[in-house]
Amino acid sequence: MHDGDAIYSVITGSAINANGKGKSLTMPEGDMQAETIKEAYRVAGRDPAEAFYVELHATGTKVGDPIETNAAGKVFSKGRDVNKTLRVGSVKANIGHAEGCSFLASLVKVSMMLHQKEIIPNIRFQKANPKIDFPALKMQVQTELEAIKPEMAARDGKWVTSVSSYGVGGSNAHVVLETAETVSDLIKSASVTASSDKKPLHLFSIGSLTEPAVGRWKDALVQAYDGITDDLTLRSLARDLGRQSRAYAARSFAVASTLDASTKFSKPVLSNSNASPKLCLVFSGQGPQHIFMGRQLAEVYPVFLDSIRENDRILVEKYGQESMLERTGLFVPGVECKLAANGVWPVQEVVLSLVFVQIAMVDLVRSLGIKYDSVIGHR
């Protein structure tokens, strides 16, 4: 959040279990579902009574819905303030069953709710199942769009929610989500924004494969973010656009406080034309080590082998270590390697072998008259 990232929600606890055979393959077990809720909140260090909303799996059946809702209600109603009714809902009512992605759909929904500070209503809910006593469970189905209010927050000022997800065969899961910010954070942010007449400026850089495509990309961004004034969202967007644009040849930019029709972008330019390509040597980290690494190069190119030997000399004379070439038998043609053929070596040998071969490769490329712009390694 301090880096300008847009944090939609924070997963603070999760739990899974399975109730085995149960009464039938498709019938949920309320007690086991309740256990996952309790465990998830234990991991999160939260009391279920702190939650203001829970996203239910909702089988949509006369048998399954009462089992799940009553089991959840017993957990969430314990110690709950009568004035802090738990809102419940299920995205299934809005978009249908997403099968294997049903949990992800619920996770996205609840995360967006926390980000936008609005509770998304369920549609087509008219009459409660008579086997669910919502008032006694201190629960209500959310049927109207409602702003998330400060009084819905937990004791530490964060808004707490959770998501249930269950599978055929008795798999039960529950995750606890909460906001990264607190009520006081939002009040301070609103106060700073209100007291400041000057809006912060952002660098919006965009890139694509061709100059016409940059123009279309700009129009799409303006349409998507027109009217957005949230500083965190715009900072996050500017950062992500900056990362994306560096990968493309055609680029444009704008310095503005927001994106709208009046935002002026620079004329697209080709930052890297085909007539003058940039060459970067990129080397890997641990993983490609092999007992025969570099041997063919050492046999064909004396420059490569000389570089390997020079690295070994520096290791011995400057750093006072044993010769890596003598210890391992790597690189030198005609010398048997003493390391494991599967590449599972001590970390010291892995690191040194990669450093040696990569430095020798750079020296070889340079000796062949190939000019490069930069060299980067594993980070």
Short mmCIF file of C-alpha atoms in Angstrom, two decimals:
data_model
loop_
_atom_site.label_atom_id
_atom_site.label_comp_id
_atom_site.label_asym_id
_atom_site.label_seq_id
_atom_site.Cartn_x
_atom_site.Cartn_y
_atom_site.Cartn_z
CA MET A 1 0.00 0.00 0.00
CA HIS A 2 2.87 2.40 0.82
CA ASP A 3 4.38 1.58 -2.61
CA GLY A 4 1.22 2.69 -4.37
CA ASP A 5 -0.10 -0.82 -4.97
CA ALA A 6 -3.87 -1.20 -5.13
CA ILE A 7 -4.63 -3.80 -2.45
CA TYR A 8 -8.16 -5.05 -2.92
CA SER A 9 -8.14 -7.41 0.08
CA VAL A 10 -5.80 -9.28 2.38
CA ILE A 11 -6.26 -13.00 3.05
CA THR A 12 -5.46 -13.42 6.74
CA GLY A 13 -6.69 -16.95 7.41
CA SER A 14 -7.85 -20.11 5.68
CA ALA A 15 -8.86 -23.66 6.51
CA ILE A 16 -9.90 -26.83 4.71
CA ASN A 17 -11.23 -30.22 5.76
CA ALA A 18 -13.27 -33.11 4.39
CA ASN A 19 -16.21 -34.82 6.02
CA GLY A 20 -15.72 -38.16 4.27
CA LYS A 21 -18.67 -40.16 3.05
CA GLY A 22 -21.31 -38.25 5.01
CA LYS A 23 -25.01 -38.86 4.44
CA SER A 24 -24.60 -38.76 0.66
CA LEU A 25 -22.18 -37.65 -2.04
CA THR A 26 -23.93 -34.32 -2.58
CA MET A 27 -25.32 -33.51 0.88
CA PRO A 28 -23.15 -31.11 2.92
CA GLU A 29 -22.20 -31.71 6.56
CA GLY A 30 -22.97 -28.60 8.60
CA ASP A 31 -20.75 -29.47 11.55
CA MET A 32 -17.67 -29.93 9.38
CA GLN A 33 -18.38 -26.72 7.50
CA ALA A 34 -18.62 -24.89 10.82
CA GLU A 35 -15.24 -26.32 11.82
CA THR A 36 -13.58 -24.81 8.76
CA ILE A 37 -15.02 -21.40 9.61
CA LYS A 38 -13.79 -21.59 13.20
CA GLU A 39 -10.33 -22.73 12.13
CA ALA A 40 -9.98 -20.05 9.45
CA TYR A 41 -10.81 -17.33 11.96
CA ARG A 42 -8.46 -18.87 14.51
CA VAL A 43 -5.63 -18.68 11.96
CA ALA A 44 -6.60 -15.09 11.14
CA GLY A 45 -6.62 -14.17 14.82
CA ARG A 46 -10.17 -12.92 14.48
CA ASP A 47 -13.50 -13.48 16.21
CA PRO A 48 -16.21 -14.47 13.67
CA ALA A 49 -18.42 -11.88 15.34
CA GLU A 50 -16.13 -9.19 13.85
CA ALA A 51 -17.19 -10.02 10.29
CA PHE A 52 -19.84 -7.82 8.68
CA TYR A 53 -20.36 -10.02 5.60
CA VAL A 54 -19.88 -13.66 4.57
CA GLU A 55 -20.03 -15.04 1.04
CA LEU A 56 -21.76 -18.42 1.15
CA HIS A 57 -21.28 -21.24 -1.33
CA ALA A 58 -25.08 -21.65 -1.62
CA THR A 59 -25.98 -24.91 -3.29
CA GLY A 60 -29.28 -23.39 -4.34
CA THR A 61 -31.17 -26.46 -3.11
CA LYS A 62 -33.86 -26.83 -0.45
CA VAL A 63 -31.64 -29.25 1.47
CA GLY A 64 -28.18 -27.74 1.03
CA ASP A 65 -28.91 -24.07 1.72
CA PRO A 66 -30.39 -24.57 5.23
CA ILE A 67 -27.53 -26.89 6.24
CA GLU A 68 -24.84 -24.41 5.18
CA THR A 69 -26.58 -21.24 6.37
CA ASN A 70 -27.59 -22.62 9.78
CA ALA A 71 -24.10 -24.01 10.37
CA ALA A 72 -22.50 -20.67 9.46
CA GLY A 73 -25.07 -18.76 11.48
CA LYS A 74 -24.25 -20.66 14.66
CA VAL A 75 -20.59 -19.67 14.32
CA PHE A 76 -21.06 -16.05 13.28
CA SER A 77 -23.92 -15.24 15.67
CA LYS A 78 -22.01 -16.23 18.79
CA GLY A 79 -21.17 -13.04 20.69
CA ARG A 80 -22.45 -10.86 17.85
CA ASP A 81 -23.93 -7.46 18.67
CA VAL A 82 -27.65 -7.48 17.84
CA ASN A 83 -27.14 -4.18 16.00
CA LYS A 84 -24.41 -5.64 13.80
CA THR A 85 -26.40 -7.98 11.57
CA LEU A 86 -24.26 -10.24 9.40
CA ARG A 87 -24.89 -9.69 5.70
CA VAL A 88 -24.78 -12.82 3.56
CA GLY A 89 -24.91 -13.48 -0.15
CA SER A 90 -23.67 -15.68 -2.97
CA VAL A 91 -22.38 -14.61 -6.36
CA LYS A 92 -24.04 -17.72 -7.79
CA ALA A 93 -27.37 -15.89 -7.78
CA ASN A 94 -25.87 -13.21 -10.04
CA ILE A 95 -23.72 -15.19 -12.49
CA GLY A 96 -24.71 -18.84 -12.06
CA HIS A 97 -22.51 -21.73 -10.98
CA ALA A 98 -18.91 -21.26 -12.13
CA GLU A 99 -18.06 -24.92 -11.41
CA GLY A 100 -14.32 -25.22 -10.65
CA CYS A 101 -13.95 -21.43 -10.56
CA SER A 102 -16.82 -20.79 -8.16
CA PHE A 103 -14.49 -19.93 -5.28
CA LEU A 104 -12.44 -17.56 -7.45
CA ALA A 105 -15.62 -15.78 -8.51
CA SER A 106 -16.58 -15.32 -4.86
CA LEU A 107 -13.05 -14.15 -3.98
CA VAL A 108 -13.13 -11.53 -6.73
CA LYS A 109 -16.59 -10.37 -5.69
CA VAL A 110 -15.70 -9.91 -2.02
CA SER A 111 -12.35 -8.28 -2.86
CA MET A 112 -14.10 -5.79 -5.11
CA MET A 113 -16.61 -5.08 -2.35
CA LEU A 114 -13.83 -4.26 0.10
CA HIS A 115 -12.09 -2.11 -2.47
CA GLN A 116 -15.18 -0.17 -3.53
CA LYS A 117 -16.62 -0.09 0.00
CA GLU A 118 -19.99 -1.33 -1.22
CA ILE A 119 -21.90 -4.55 -0.53
CA ILE A 120 -23.06 -6.16 -3.76
CA PRO A 121 -26.70 -7.31 -3.58
CA ASN A 122 -28.07 -10.72 -4.49
CA ILE A 123 -30.67 -10.74 -7.22
CA ARG A 124 -33.86 -12.80 -7.48
CA PHE A 125 -34.10 -13.32 -3.71
CA GLN A 126 -37.77 -13.05 -2.76
CA LYS A 127 -38.55 -15.43 0.09
CA ALA A 128 -36.28 -17.12 2.61
CA ASN A 129 -36.23 -20.86 3.04
CA PRO A 130 -38.47 -21.52 6.10
CA LYS A 131 -35.81 -23.86 7.52
CA ILE A 132 -33.44 -20.87 7.94
CA ASP A 133 -34.24 -18.55 10.85
CA PHE A 134 -32.31 -15.48 9.72
CA PRO A 135 -33.36 -13.20 12.63
CA ALA A 136 -32.30 -15.79 15.24
CA LEU A 137 -28.97 -16.24 13.47
CA LYS A 138 -28.49 -12.45 13.31
CA MET A 139 -28.17 -12.70 9.52
CA GLN A 140 -29.81 -11.11 6.51
CA VAL A 141 -29.56 -11.74 2.77
CA GLN A 142 -28.19 -8.67 1.01
CA THR A 143 -30.76 -7.55 -1.55
CA GLU A 144 -29.81 -3.87 -2.00
CA LEU A 145 -26.58 -2.09 -2.82
CA GLU A 146 -25.26 -0.78 0.48
CA ALA A 147 -22.27 1.34 1.40
CA ILE A 148 -19.80 -0.28 3.81
CA LYS A 149 -19.94 1.97 6.87
CA PRO A 150 -17.33 2.63 9.59
CA GLU A 151 -19.56 0.97 12.21
CA MET A 152 -19.29 -2.30 10.28
CA ALA A 153 -15.54 -2.45 10.96
CA ALA A 154 -13.84 -4.63 13.56
CA ARG A 155 -12.35 -3.29 16.79
CA ASP A 156 -9.05 -2.41 15.10
CA GLY A 157 -10.83 -0.44 12.37
CA LYS A 158 -10.48 -2.97 9.54
CA TRP A 159 -13.43 -4.43 7.67
CA VAL A 160 -13.57 -8.23 7.95
CA THR A 161 -15.33 -10.65 5.61
CA SER A 162 -14.97 -14.31 4.61
CA VAL A 163 -15.81 -16.78 1.85
CA SER A 164 -17.13 -20.34 2.07
CA SER A 165 -16.58 -22.88 -0.69
CA TYR A 166 -17.59 -26.53 -0.74
CA GLY A 167 -17.20 -29.37 -3.19
CA VAL A 168 -18.97 -32.56 -4.11
CA GLY A 169 -17.71 -35.38 -1.93
CA GLY A 170 -17.38 -33.42 1.30
CA SER A 171 -14.55 -30.94 0.68
CA ASN A 172 -14.96 -27.84 2.85
CA ALA A 173 -12.99 -24.59 2.71
CA HIS A 174 -13.18 -21.11 4.20
CA VAL A 175 -10.97 -18.01 3.86
CA VAL A 176 -10.97 -14.79 5.89
CA LEU A 177 -10.41 -11.51 4.04
CA GLU A 178 -10.04 -8.01 5.39
CA THR A 179 -9.03 -4.56 4.22
CA ALA A 180 -5.42 -3.39 4.32
CA GLU A 181 -6.58 0.06 5.45
CA THR A 182 -8.51 1.04 8.56
CA VAL A 183 -11.35 3.47 9.11
CA SER A 184 -8.89 6.05 10.47
CA ASP A 185 -6.68 5.63 7.38
CA LEU A 186 -9.57 6.54 5.10
CA ILE A 187 -10.54 9.49 7.28
CA LYS A 188 -6.96 10.81 7.16
CA SER A 189 -6.77 10.27 3.40
CA ALA A 190 -10.07 12.09 2.85
CA SER A 191 -8.87 14.93 5.09
CA VAL A 192 -5.61 15.33 3.16
CA THR A 193 -7.42 15.26 -0.17
CA ALA A 194 -9.96 17.85 0.97
CA SER A 195 -7.27 20.18 2.35
CA SER A 196 -5.10 20.01 -0.76
CA ASP A 197 -6.05 22.20 -3.73
CA LYS A 198 -3.31 20.73 -5.92
CA LYS A 199 -3.85 17.21 -7.23
CA PRO A 200 -0.78 14.96 -7.53
CA LEU A 201 0.55 14.39 -11.04
CA HIS A 202 1.20 10.93 -12.49
CA LEU A 203 3.33 9.76 -15.40
CA PHE A 204 1.17 7.58 -17.64
CA SER A 205 3.36 5.84 -20.21
CA ILE A 206 1.85 3.52 -22.81
CA GLY A 207 3.44 1.26 -25.38
CA SER A 208 2.45 -1.04 -28.21
CA LEU A 209 3.89 -2.68 -31.32
CA THR A 210 2.87 0.10 -33.72
CA GLU A 211 2.13 3.80 -33.49
CA PRO A 212 -1.60 3.44 -34.49
CA ALA A 213 -2.01 0.80 -31.79
CA VAL A 214 -0.69 3.27 -29.20
CA GLY A 215 -3.53 5.63 -30.11
CA ARG A 216 -6.13 2.90 -29.68
CA TRP A 217 -4.56 1.90 -26.35
CA LYS A 218 -4.78 5.51 -25.17
CA ASP A 219 -8.48 5.74 -26.09
CA ALA A 220 -9.22 2.47 -24.26
CA LEU A 221 -7.47 3.70 -21.10
CA VAL A 222 -9.29 7.02 -21.09
CA GLN A 223 -12.61 5.27 -21.52
CA ALA A 224 -11.89 2.79 -18.72
CA TYR A 225 -10.52 5.30 -16.17
CA ASP A 226 -12.44 8.46 -17.01
CA GLY A 227 -13.63 9.98 -13.75
CA ILE A 228 -11.34 7.92 -11.51
CA THR A 229 -9.71 10.25 -8.97
CA ASP A 230 -8.53 7.80 -6.30
CA ASP A 231 -4.82 8.47 -5.86
CA LEU A 232 -3.89 4.88 -4.97
CA THR A 233 -5.62 3.53 -8.08
CA LEU A 234 -3.95 6.06 -10.36
CA ARG A 235 -0.51 5.51 -8.82
CA SER A 236 -0.87 1.77 -9.26
CA LEU A 237 -2.02 2.24 -12.85
CA ALA A 238 0.92 4.53 -13.64
CA ARG A 239 3.38 2.03 -12.22
CA ASP A 240 1.92 -0.93 -14.13
CA LEU A 241 1.76 1.03 -17.38
CA GLY A 242 5.39 1.99 -16.96
CA ARG A 243 6.42 -1.64 -16.62
CA GLN A 244 4.33 -2.68 -19.61
CA SER A 245 5.42 0.09 -21.96
CA ARG A 246 9.12 -0.76 -21.67
CA ALA A 247 8.47 -4.00 -23.57
CA TYR A 248 7.22 -2.23 -26.72
CA ALA A 249 8.85 -0.23 -29.46
CA ALA A 250 6.14 2.40 -29.99
CA ARG A 251 5.60 4.57 -26.90
CA SER A 252 3.77 7.66 -25.72
CA PHE A 253 3.29 9.39 -22.37
CA ALA A 254 1.23 11.95 -20.49
CA VAL A 255 1.76 13.78 -17.22
CA ALA A 256 -1.62 14.40 -15.62
CA SER A 257 -3.57 14.15 -12.37
CA THR A 258 -6.17 11.83 -13.91
CA LEU A 259 -7.21 10.23 -17.19
CA ASP A 260 -10.00 11.82 -19.20
CA ALA A 261 -10.70 13.21 -22.64
CA SER A 262 -8.57 16.28 -21.91
CA THR A 263 -5.45 14.28 -21.03
CA LYS A 264 -2.81 15.03 -23.66
CA PHE A 265 -0.44 12.25 -24.64
CA SER A 266 2.78 12.86 -26.56
CA LYS A 267 3.07 11.90 -30.20
CA PRO A 268 3.95 8.17 -30.40
CA VAL A 269 7.60 7.52 -31.18
CA LEU A 270 9.62 4.42 -31.98
CA SER A 271 12.06 4.06 -29.12
CA ASN A 272 13.86 1.13 -30.73
CA SER A 273 13.68 0.84 -34.52
CA ASN A 274 14.61 -2.25 -36.48
CA ALA A 275 17.51 -0.33 -38.03
CA SER A 276 19.29 -0.12 -34.69
CA PRO A 277 18.32 -3.02 -32.45
CA LYS A 278 19.52 -3.19 -28.86
CA LEU A 279 21.44 -6.29 -27.82
CA CYS A 280 21.37 -7.47 -24.23
CA LEU A 281 23.14 -10.56 -22.90
CA VAL A 282 20.87 -12.24 -20.36
CA PHE A 283 22.20 -15.00 -18.11
CA SER A 284 20.26 -17.43 -15.94
CA GLY A 285 20.50 -18.32 -12.29
CA GLN A 286 20.90 -21.77 -10.76
CA GLY A 287 19.59 -24.72 -12.73
CA PRO A 288 21.47 -25.16 -16.04
CA GLN A 289 24.70 -26.51 -14.49
CA HIS A 290 26.03 -29.68 -16.17
CA ILE A 291 29.24 -31.75 -16.02
CA PHE A 292 29.93 -30.98 -19.71
CA MET A 293 29.06 -27.28 -19.55
CA GLY A 294 31.35 -25.14 -21.71
CA ARG A 295 33.55 -28.01 -22.90
CA GLN A 296 32.84 -27.64 -26.60
CA LEU A 297 33.42 -23.90 -26.40
CA ALA A 298 36.70 -24.48 -24.56
CA GLU A 299 37.82 -26.87 -27.29
CA VAL A 300 36.94 -24.55 -30.18
CA TYR A 301 37.65 -21.08 -28.75
CA PRO A 302 40.93 -20.46 -26.85
CA VAL A 303 39.51 -17.14 -25.64
CA PHE A 304 36.80 -19.00 -23.75
CA LEU A 305 39.22 -21.38 -22.04
CA ASP A 306 41.66 -18.55 -21.26
CA SER A 307 38.84 -16.65 -19.54
CA ILE A 308 37.94 -19.75 -17.50
CA ARG A 309 41.56 -20.14 -16.39
CA GLU A 310 41.82 -16.43 -15.54
CA ASN A 311 38.72 -16.66 -13.34
CA ASP A 312 40.24 -19.63 -11.55
CA ARG A 313 43.53 -17.75 -11.06
CA ILE A 314 41.71 -14.81 -9.46
CA LEU A 315 39.78 -17.19 -7.20
CA VAL A 316 43.04 -18.74 -5.95
CA GLU A 317 45.34 -15.71 -5.77
CA LYS A 318 42.96 -12.96 -4.74
CA TYR A 319 40.45 -14.85 -2.61
CA GLY A 320 42.73 -17.57 -1.28
CA GLN A 321 40.43 -20.43 -2.29
CA GLU A 322 41.25 -23.81 -3.75
CA SER A 323 41.30 -24.04 -7.54
CA MET A 324 37.78 -24.71 -8.75
CA LEU A 325 39.09 -26.35 -11.93
CA GLU A 326 41.27 -28.81 -10.01
CA ARG A 327 38.59 -29.48 -7.40
CA THR A 328 35.77 -30.18 -9.85
CA GLY A 329 37.34 -31.07 -13.20
CA LEU A 330 34.88 -28.76 -14.98
CA PHE A 331 35.42 -27.00 -18.32
CA VAL A 332 38.92 -28.24 -19.25
CA PRO A 333 38.85 -30.63 -22.24
CA GLY A 334 40.09 -34.13 -21.53
CA VAL A 335 39.67 -33.79 -17.74
CA GLU A 336 37.12 -36.02 -16.02
CA CYS A 337 34.49 -34.11 -14.03
CA LYS A 338 34.32 -35.09 -10.36
CA LEU A 339 30.81 -33.75 -9.73
CA ALA A 340 27.48 -35.61 -9.92
CA ALA A 341 26.15 -36.16 -13.44
CA ASN A 342 22.62 -35.12 -12.39
CA GLY A 343 23.72 -31.57 -11.61
CA VAL A 344 22.88 -31.80 -7.91
CA TRP A 345 26.03 -30.14 -6.59
CA PRO A 346 27.01 -28.14 -3.50
CA VAL A 347 25.81 -24.55 -3.80
CA GLN A 348 29.39 -23.24 -3.98
CA GLU A 349 30.13 -25.34 -7.06
CA VAL A 350 26.87 -24.38 -8.74
CA VAL A 351 27.43 -20.66 -8.23
CA LEU A 352 31.11 -20.67 -9.23
CA SER A 353 30.51 -22.79 -12.33
CA LEU A 354 27.80 -20.43 -13.58
CA VAL A 355 29.86 -17.33 -12.83
CA PHE A 356 32.86 -18.79 -14.67
CA VAL A 357 30.96 -19.83 -17.78
CA GLN A 358 28.98 -16.58 -17.98
CA ILE A 359 32.05 -14.35 -17.70
CA ALA A 360 33.81 -16.50 -20.30
CA MET A 361 30.79 -16.18 -22.61
CA VAL A 362 30.92 -12.38 -22.39
CA ASP A 363 34.67 -12.42 -23.17
CA LEU A 364 34.04 -14.75 -26.11
CA VAL A 365 31.26 -12.60 -27.57
CA ARG A 366 33.45 -9.51 -27.24
CA SER A 367 36.37 -11.26 -28.95
CA LEU A 368 34.13 -12.11 -31.90
CA GLY A 369 33.42 -8.43 -32.49
CA ILE A 370 29.81 -8.60 -31.34
CA LYS A 371 28.83 -5.33 -29.69
CA TYR A 372 26.21 -5.50 -26.94
CA ASP A 373 24.51 -2.77 -24.99
CA SER A 374 24.16 -4.41 -21.63
CA VAL A 375 24.70 -7.60 -19.65
CA ILE A 376 22.34 -8.76 -16.93
CA GLY A 377 22.31 -11.82 -14.72
CA HIS A 378 19.94 -13.59 -12.40
CA ARG A 379 18.55 -11.38 -9.65
#
